[in-house]
Structure formats: structure tokens, C-alpha cells
PDB file of C-alpha atoms and ligand atoms in Angstrom:
ATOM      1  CA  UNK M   1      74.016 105.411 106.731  1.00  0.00           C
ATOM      2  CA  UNK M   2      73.714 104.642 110.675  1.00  0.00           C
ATOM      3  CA  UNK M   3      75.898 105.395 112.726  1.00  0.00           C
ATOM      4  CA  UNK M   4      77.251 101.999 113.817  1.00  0.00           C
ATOM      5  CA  UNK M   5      77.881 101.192 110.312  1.00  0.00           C
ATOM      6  CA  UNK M   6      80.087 104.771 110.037  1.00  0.00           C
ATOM      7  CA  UNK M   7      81.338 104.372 113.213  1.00  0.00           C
ATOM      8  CA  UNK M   8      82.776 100.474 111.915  1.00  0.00           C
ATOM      9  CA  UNK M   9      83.929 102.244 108.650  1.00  0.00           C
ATOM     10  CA  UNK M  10      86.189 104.291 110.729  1.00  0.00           C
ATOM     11  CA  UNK M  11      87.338 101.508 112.624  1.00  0.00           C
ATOM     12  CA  UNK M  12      88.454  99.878 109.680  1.00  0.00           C
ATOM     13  CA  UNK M  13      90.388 103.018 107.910  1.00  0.00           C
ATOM     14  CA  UNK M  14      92.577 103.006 111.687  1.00  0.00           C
ATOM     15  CA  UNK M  15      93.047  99.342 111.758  1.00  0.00           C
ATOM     16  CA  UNK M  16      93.598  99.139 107.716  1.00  0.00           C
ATOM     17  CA  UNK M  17      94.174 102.522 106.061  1.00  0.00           C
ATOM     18  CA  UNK M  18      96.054 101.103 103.013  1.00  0.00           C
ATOM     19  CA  UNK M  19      93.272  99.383 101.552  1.00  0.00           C
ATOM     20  CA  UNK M  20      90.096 101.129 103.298  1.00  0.00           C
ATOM     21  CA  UNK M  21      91.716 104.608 101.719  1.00  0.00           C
ATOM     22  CA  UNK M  22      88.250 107.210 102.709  1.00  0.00           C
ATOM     23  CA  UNK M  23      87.178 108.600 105.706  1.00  0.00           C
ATOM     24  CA  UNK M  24      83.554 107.702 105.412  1.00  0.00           C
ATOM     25  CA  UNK M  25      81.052 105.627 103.123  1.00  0.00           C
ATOM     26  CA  UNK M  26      79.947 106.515 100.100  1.00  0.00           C
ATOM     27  CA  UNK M  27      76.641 108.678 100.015  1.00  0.00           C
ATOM     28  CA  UNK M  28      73.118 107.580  98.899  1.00  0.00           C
ATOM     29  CA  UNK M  29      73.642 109.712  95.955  1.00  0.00           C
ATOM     30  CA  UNK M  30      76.950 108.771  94.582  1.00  0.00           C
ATOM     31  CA  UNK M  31      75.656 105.201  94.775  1.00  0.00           C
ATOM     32  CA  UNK M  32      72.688 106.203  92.713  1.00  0.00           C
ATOM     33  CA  UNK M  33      74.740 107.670  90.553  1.00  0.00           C
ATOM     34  CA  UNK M  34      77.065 104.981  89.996  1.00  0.00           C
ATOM     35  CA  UNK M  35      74.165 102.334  89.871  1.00  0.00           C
ATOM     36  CA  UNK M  36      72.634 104.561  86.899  1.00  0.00           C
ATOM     37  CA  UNK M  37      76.142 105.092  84.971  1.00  0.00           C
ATOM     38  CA  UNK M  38      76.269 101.384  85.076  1.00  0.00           C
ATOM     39  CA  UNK M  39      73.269 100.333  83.360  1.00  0.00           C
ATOM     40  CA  UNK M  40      72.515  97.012  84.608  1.00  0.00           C
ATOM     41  CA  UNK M  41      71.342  94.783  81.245  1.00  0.00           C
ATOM     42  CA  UNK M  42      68.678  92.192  82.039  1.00  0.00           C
ATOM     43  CA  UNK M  43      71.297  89.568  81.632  1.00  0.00           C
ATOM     44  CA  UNK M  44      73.961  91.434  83.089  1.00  0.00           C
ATOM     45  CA  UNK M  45      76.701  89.800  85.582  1.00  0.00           C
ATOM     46  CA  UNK M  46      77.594  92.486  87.677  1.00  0.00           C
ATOM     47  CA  UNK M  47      80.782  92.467  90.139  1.00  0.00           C
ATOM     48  CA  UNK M  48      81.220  95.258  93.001  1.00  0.00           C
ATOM     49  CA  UNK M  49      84.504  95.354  94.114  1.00  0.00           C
ATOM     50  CA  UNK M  50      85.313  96.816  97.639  1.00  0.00           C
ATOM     51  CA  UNK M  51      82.050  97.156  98.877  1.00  0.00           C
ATOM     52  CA  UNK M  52      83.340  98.260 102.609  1.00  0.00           C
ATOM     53  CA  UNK M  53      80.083  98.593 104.368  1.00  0.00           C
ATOM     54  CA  UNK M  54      77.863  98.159 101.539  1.00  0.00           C
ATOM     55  CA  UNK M  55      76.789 102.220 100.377  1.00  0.00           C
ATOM     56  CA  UNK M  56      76.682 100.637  97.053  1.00  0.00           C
ATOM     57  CA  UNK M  57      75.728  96.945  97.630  1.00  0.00           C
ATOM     58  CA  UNK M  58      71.757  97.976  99.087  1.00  0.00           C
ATOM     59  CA  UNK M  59      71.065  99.827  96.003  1.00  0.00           C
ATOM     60  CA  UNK M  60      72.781  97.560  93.711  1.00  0.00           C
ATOM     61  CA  UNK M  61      70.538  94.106  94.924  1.00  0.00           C
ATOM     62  CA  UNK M  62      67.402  96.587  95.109  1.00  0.00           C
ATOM     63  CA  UNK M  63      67.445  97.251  91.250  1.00  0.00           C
ATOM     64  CA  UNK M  64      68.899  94.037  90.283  1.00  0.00           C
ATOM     65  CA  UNK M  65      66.402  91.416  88.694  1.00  0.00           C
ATOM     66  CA  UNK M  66      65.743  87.621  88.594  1.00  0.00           C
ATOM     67  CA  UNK M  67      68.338  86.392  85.613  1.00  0.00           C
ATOM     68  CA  UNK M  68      70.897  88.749  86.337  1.00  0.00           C
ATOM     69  CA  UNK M  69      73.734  87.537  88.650  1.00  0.00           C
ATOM     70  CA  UNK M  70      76.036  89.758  91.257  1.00  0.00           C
ATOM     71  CA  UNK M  71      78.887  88.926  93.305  1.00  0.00           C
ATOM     72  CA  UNK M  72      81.220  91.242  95.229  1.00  0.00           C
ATOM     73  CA  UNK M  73      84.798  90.831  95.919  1.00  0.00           C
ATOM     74  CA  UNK M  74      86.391  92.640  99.705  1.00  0.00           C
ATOM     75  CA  UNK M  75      90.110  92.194 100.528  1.00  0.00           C
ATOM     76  CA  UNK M  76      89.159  93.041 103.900  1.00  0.00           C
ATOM     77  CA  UNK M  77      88.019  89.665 105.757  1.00  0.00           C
ATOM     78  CA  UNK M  78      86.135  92.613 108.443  1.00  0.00           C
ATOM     79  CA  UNK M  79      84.466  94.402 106.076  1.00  0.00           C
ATOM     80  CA  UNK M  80      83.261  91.151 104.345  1.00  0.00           C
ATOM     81  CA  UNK M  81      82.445  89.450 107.355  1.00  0.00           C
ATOM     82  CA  UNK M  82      79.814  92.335 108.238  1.00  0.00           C
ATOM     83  CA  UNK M  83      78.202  92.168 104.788  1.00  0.00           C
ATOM     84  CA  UNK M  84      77.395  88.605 104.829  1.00  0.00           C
ATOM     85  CA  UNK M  85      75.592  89.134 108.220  1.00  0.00           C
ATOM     86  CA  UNK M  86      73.941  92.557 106.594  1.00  0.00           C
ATOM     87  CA  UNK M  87      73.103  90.967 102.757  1.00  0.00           C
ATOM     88  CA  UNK M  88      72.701  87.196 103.872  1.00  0.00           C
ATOM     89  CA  UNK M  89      72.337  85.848 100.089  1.00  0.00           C
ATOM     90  CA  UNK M  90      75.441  87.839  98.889  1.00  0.00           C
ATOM     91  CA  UNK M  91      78.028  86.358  98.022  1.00  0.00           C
ATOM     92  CA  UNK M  92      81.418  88.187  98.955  1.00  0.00           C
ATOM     93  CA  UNK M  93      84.751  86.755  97.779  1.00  0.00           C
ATOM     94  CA  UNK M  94      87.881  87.632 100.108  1.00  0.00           C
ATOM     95  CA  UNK M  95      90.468  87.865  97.843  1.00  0.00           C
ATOM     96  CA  UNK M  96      91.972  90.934  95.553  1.00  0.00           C
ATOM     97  CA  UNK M  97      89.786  92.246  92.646  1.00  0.00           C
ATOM     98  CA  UNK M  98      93.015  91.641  90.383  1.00  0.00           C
ATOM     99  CA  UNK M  99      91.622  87.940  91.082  1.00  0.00           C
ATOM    100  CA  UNK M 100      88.047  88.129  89.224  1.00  0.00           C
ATOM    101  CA  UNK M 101      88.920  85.364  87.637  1.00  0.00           C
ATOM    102  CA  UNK M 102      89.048  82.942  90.030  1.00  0.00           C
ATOM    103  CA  UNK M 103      86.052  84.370  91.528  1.00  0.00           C
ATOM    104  CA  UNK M 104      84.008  83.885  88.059  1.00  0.00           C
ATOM    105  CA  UNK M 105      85.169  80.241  88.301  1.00  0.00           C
ATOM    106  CA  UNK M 106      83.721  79.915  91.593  1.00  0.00           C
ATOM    107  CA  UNK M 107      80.780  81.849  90.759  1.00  0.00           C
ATOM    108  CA  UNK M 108      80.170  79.765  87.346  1.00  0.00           C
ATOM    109  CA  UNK M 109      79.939  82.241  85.271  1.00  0.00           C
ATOM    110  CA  UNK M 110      82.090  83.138  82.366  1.00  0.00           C
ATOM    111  CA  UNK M 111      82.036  87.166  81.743  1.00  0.00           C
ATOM    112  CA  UNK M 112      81.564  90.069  84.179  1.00  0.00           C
ATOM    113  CA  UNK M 113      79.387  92.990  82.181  1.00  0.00           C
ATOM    114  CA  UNK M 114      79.725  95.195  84.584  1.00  0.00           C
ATOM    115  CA  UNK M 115      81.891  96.175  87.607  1.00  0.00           C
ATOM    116  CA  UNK M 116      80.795  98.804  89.775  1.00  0.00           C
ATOM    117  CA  UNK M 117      83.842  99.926  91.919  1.00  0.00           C
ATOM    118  CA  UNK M 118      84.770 101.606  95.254  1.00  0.00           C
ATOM    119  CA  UNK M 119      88.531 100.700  95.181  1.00  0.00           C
ATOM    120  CA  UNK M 120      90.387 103.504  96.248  1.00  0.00           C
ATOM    121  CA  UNK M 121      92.637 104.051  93.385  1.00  0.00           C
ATOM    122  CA  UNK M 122      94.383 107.091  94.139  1.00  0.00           C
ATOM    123  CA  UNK M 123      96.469 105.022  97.129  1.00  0.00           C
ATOM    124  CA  UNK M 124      97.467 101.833  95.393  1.00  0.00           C
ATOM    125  CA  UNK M 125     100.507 101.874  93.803  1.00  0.00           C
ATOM    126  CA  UNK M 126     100.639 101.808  89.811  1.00  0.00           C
ATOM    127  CA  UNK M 127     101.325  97.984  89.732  1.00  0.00           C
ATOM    128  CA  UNK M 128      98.168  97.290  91.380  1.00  0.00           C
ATOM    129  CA  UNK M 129      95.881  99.520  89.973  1.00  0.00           C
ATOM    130  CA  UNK M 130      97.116  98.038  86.804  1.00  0.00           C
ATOM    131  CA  UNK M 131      97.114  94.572  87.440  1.00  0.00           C
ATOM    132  CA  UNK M 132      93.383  94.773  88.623  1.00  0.00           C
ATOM    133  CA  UNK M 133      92.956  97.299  85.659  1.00  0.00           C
ATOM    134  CA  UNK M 134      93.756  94.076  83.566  1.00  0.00           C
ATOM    135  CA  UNK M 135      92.345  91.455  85.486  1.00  0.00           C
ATOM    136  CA  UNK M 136      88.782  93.164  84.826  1.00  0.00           C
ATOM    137  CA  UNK M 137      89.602  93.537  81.283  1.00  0.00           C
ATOM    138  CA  UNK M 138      90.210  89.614  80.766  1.00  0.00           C
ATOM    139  CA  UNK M 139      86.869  89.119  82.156  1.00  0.00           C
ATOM    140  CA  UNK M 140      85.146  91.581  80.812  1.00  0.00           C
ATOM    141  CA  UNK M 141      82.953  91.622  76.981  1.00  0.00           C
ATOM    142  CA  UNK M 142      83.492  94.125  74.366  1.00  0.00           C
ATOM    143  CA  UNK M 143      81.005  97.087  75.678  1.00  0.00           C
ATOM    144  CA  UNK M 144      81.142  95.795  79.110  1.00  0.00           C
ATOM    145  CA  UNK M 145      81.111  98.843  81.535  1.00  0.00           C
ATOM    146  CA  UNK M 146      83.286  99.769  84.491  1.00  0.00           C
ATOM    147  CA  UNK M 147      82.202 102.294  86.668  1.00  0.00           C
ATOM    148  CA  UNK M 148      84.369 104.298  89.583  1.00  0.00           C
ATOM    149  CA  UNK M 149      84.140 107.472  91.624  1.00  0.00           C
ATOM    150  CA  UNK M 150      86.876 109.907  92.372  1.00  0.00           C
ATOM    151  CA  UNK M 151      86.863 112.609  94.629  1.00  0.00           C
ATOM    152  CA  UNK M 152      87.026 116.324  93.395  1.00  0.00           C
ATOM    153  CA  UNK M 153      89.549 117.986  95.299  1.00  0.00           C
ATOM    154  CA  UNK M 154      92.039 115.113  94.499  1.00  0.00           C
ATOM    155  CA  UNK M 155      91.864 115.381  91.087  1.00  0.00           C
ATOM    156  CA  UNK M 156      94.637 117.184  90.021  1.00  0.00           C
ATOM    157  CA  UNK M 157      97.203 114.802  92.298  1.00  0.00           C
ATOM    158  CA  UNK M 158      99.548 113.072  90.314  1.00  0.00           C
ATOM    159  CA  UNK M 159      97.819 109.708  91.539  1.00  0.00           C
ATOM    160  CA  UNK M 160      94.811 111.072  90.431  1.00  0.00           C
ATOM    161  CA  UNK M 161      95.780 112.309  86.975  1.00  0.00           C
ATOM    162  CA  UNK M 162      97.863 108.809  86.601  1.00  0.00           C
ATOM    163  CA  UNK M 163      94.669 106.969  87.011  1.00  0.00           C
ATOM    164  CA  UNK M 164      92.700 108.830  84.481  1.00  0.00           C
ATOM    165  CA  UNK M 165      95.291 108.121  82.194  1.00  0.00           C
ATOM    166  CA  UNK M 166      95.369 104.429  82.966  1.00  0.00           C
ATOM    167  CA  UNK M 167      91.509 104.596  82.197  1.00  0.00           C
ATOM    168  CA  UNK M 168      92.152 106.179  78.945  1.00  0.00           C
ATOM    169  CA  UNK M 169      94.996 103.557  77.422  1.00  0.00           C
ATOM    170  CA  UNK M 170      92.608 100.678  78.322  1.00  0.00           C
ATOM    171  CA  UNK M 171      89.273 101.419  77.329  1.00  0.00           C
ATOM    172  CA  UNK M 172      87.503 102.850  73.780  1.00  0.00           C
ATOM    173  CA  UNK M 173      85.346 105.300  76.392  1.00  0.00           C
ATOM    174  CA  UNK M 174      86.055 107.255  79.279  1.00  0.00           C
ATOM    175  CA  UNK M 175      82.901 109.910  80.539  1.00  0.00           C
ATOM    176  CA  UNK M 176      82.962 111.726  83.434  1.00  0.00           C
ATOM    177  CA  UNK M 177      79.611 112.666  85.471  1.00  0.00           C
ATOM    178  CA  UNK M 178      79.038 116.289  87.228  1.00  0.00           C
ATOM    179  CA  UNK M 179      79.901 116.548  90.449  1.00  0.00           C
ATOM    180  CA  UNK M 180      77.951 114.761  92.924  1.00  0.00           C
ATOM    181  CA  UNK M 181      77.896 116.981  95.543  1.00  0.00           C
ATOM    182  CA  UNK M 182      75.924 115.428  98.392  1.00  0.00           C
ATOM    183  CA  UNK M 183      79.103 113.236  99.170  1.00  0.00           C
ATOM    184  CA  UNK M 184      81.906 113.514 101.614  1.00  0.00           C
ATOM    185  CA  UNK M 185      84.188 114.583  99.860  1.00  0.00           C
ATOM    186  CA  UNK M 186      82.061 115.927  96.463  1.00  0.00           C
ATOM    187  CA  UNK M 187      83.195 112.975  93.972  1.00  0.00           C
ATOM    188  CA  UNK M 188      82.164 112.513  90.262  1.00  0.00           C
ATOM    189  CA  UNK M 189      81.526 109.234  88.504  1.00  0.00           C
ATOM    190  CA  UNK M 190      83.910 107.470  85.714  1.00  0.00           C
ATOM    191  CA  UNK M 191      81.686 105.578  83.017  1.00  0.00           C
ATOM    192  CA  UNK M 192      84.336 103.376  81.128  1.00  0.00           C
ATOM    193  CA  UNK M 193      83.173 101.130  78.123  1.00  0.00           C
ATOM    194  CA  UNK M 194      85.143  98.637  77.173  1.00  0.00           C
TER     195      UNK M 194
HETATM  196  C1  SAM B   1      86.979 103.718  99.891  1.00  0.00           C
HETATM  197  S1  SAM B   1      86.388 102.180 100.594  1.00  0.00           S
HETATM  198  C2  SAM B   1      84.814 102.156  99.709  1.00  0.00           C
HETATM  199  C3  SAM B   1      83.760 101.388 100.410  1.00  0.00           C
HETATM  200  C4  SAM B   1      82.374 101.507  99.764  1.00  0.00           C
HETATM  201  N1  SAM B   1      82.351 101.023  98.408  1.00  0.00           N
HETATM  202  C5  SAM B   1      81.911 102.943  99.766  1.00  0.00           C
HETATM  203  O1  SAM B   1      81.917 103.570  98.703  1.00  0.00           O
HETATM  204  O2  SAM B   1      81.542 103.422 100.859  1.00  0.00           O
HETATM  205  C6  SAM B   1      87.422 101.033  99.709  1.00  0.00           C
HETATM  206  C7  SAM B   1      87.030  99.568  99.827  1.00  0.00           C
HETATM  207  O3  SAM B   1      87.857  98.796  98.941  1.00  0.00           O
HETATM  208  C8  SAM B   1      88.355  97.635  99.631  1.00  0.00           C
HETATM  209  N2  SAM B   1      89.605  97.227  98.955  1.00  0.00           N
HETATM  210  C9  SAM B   1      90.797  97.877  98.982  1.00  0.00           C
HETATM  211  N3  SAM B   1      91.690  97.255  98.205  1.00  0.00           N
HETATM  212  C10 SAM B   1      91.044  96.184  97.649  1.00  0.00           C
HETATM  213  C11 SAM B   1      91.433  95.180  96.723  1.00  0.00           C
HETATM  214  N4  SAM B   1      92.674  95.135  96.231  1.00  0.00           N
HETATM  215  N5  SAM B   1      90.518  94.250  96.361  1.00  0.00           N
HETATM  216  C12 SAM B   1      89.245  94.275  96.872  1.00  0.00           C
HETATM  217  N6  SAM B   1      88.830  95.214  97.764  1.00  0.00           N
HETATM  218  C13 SAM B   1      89.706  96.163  98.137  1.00  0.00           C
HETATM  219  C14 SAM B   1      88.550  98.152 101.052  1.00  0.00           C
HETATM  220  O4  SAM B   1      88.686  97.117 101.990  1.00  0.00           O
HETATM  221  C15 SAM B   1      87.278  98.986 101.203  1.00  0.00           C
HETATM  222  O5  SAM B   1      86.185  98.157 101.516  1.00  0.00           O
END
């Protein structure tokens, strides 16, 4: 990650700490290990949602192949206005993920397969994490797969423990990976199956 991009990140968690909820990007390695949990199909439609400076966007459009389609969704107009100049062909919807939806209708497509996620959970309150919880379920095909990171020292917080519950109510599979320890902070991946 350069510097300027870090150095933006941390502009954004001043100016917006509710939503931008980490003190830096993710690492190369947690997005390779999200991107691998996911398991692009070749006909996959794959959503990111809060893609802040894009740790996971490069690596997702690298591996992604002609017939599969990606869109990413950024509450932050900031954040989304730097992708677009970064990843000119993306397209980055300004809205809140519990909107999918809308976005699939303006994407013209009719399922999202996968959603690879850098929300921060552990700081939205339960009505939010739930209503975007469900909003991705609408969308989403039996054995569709959601993928998240969490950070290890937070996971015994009651947020924390909340949200792996939430996981668990809502979906017939919930795997955690090992630690991924080249992050900051060390974070492990959530595989969810729908
Ligand atoms: C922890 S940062 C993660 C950024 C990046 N994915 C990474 O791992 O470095 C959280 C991102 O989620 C975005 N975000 C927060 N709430 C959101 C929401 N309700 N809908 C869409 N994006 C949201 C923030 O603006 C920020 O870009």
C-alpha cells in the first residue's frame, strides 16, 4: 500500500470514523485470503462492499475473468470518488450495502454470488448490521458465499460475539480461517454459505 493511499485512509477514519471504523487498509494477505475463501465461479457476480481504498478491489479485478461481472458499493462519496480515478472501469455505487438491490437493478443483473466484505461490523449498531445482513440475503442464491474479516483481539467484544451470532442464524455455514497474521491488526476470515 503507498503511502498516499494510507495517508488518505487516515484522513478518512478523522473526517468519518463511524463508517471508515480501522486504522489502516487491509493487508495484501488478508485480501488474498479473502479473494481465495470466496471462490469466484466463472459466472459469478461478485459485489465488494466498502472497498475504502481498494486493498481488496486490485486483487479482486486481477483474478476476475471475462463473463463474470463485479460491482462495489462505498457509503463514503471520498473513498468512492478516489477509486473511480484508481480502477477507471469500476463501477462504485454510493449508497448503503443494505441497498444491493437497487444497485443489481442498476447493474442489470439479477443475483449477487458472492460478496466479499470490508464493512466494519463490530461498530454498526445491530439494526444495521442486520438490515444489510438481509439485504444480501434477498439477493443472494442458495450456496452463494459471503465473505468478511474480523480482527483477533476484538473477538471476544460483545459486538464481536453478536456478529458471529448474527452470521450463524442466517446462513447453513459459517468457517473461520487461521489467523492471518501479516495484517494490522492480525484478522481471520469468515466463509459464510448461504
Ligand atoms: C474498515 S474500512 C475497509 C476498507 C477496505 N475494504 C480495507 O479492507 O482496507 C470500511 C469501509 O466500509 C465503508 N462503509 C462503512 N459503512 C458502509 C455501508 N453501510 N455501506 C457501504 N460501505 C460502508 C467505509 O466507508 C470504508 O470504506
Amino acid at each position: 500500500m503507498a503511502n498516499g493511499e494510507t495517508r488518505f485512509f487516515i484522513g478518512q477514519l478523522l473526517n468519518k470514523p463511524g463508517s471508515t471504523g480501522a486504522l489502516l487498509p487491509s493487508s495484501g494477505r488478508l485480501a488474498a485470503r479473502m479473494i481465495e475463501n470466496a471462490r469466484i465461479q466463472p459466472d459469478s457476480v461478485v459485489a465488494e462492499y466498502g472497498p475504502g481504498t481498494g486493498a481488496f478491489t486490485g486483487p479482486i479485478l486481477r483474478e476476475l475473468k471475462p463473463g463474470q461481472r463485479f460491482f462495489a458499493i462505498e457509503v463514503n462519496e471520498n473513498f468512492a470518488g478516489e477509486l473511480e480515478k484508481r480502477f477507471p472501469d469500476l463501477h462504485v455505487h454510493r449508497c448503503c450495502a443494505s441497498g444491493v438491490a437497487d444497485c443489481c437493478r442498476r447493474e442489470g443483473v439479477d443475483r449477487v454470488d458472492r460478496v466479499v466484505s470490508g464493512l466494519p461490523w463490530a461498530i454498526f449498531p445491530d439494526d444495521l448490521r442486520d438490515r444489510i445482513l438481509d439485504a444480501m440475503l434477498e439477493v443472494m442464491p442458495d450456496g452463494g458465499v459471503f465473505v468478511t474479516f474480523a480482527y483477533l483481539h476484538a473477538l471476544l467484544l460483545p459486538a464481536a460475539r453478536r456478529f458471529r451470532r448474527a452470521l450463524g442464524s442466517r446462513f447453513s455455514r459459517v468457517e473461520s480461517s487461521k489467523p492471518v497474521w501479516l495484517n494490522l491488526p492480525p484478522a481471520l476470515v469468515y466463509r459464510c454459505v448461504k
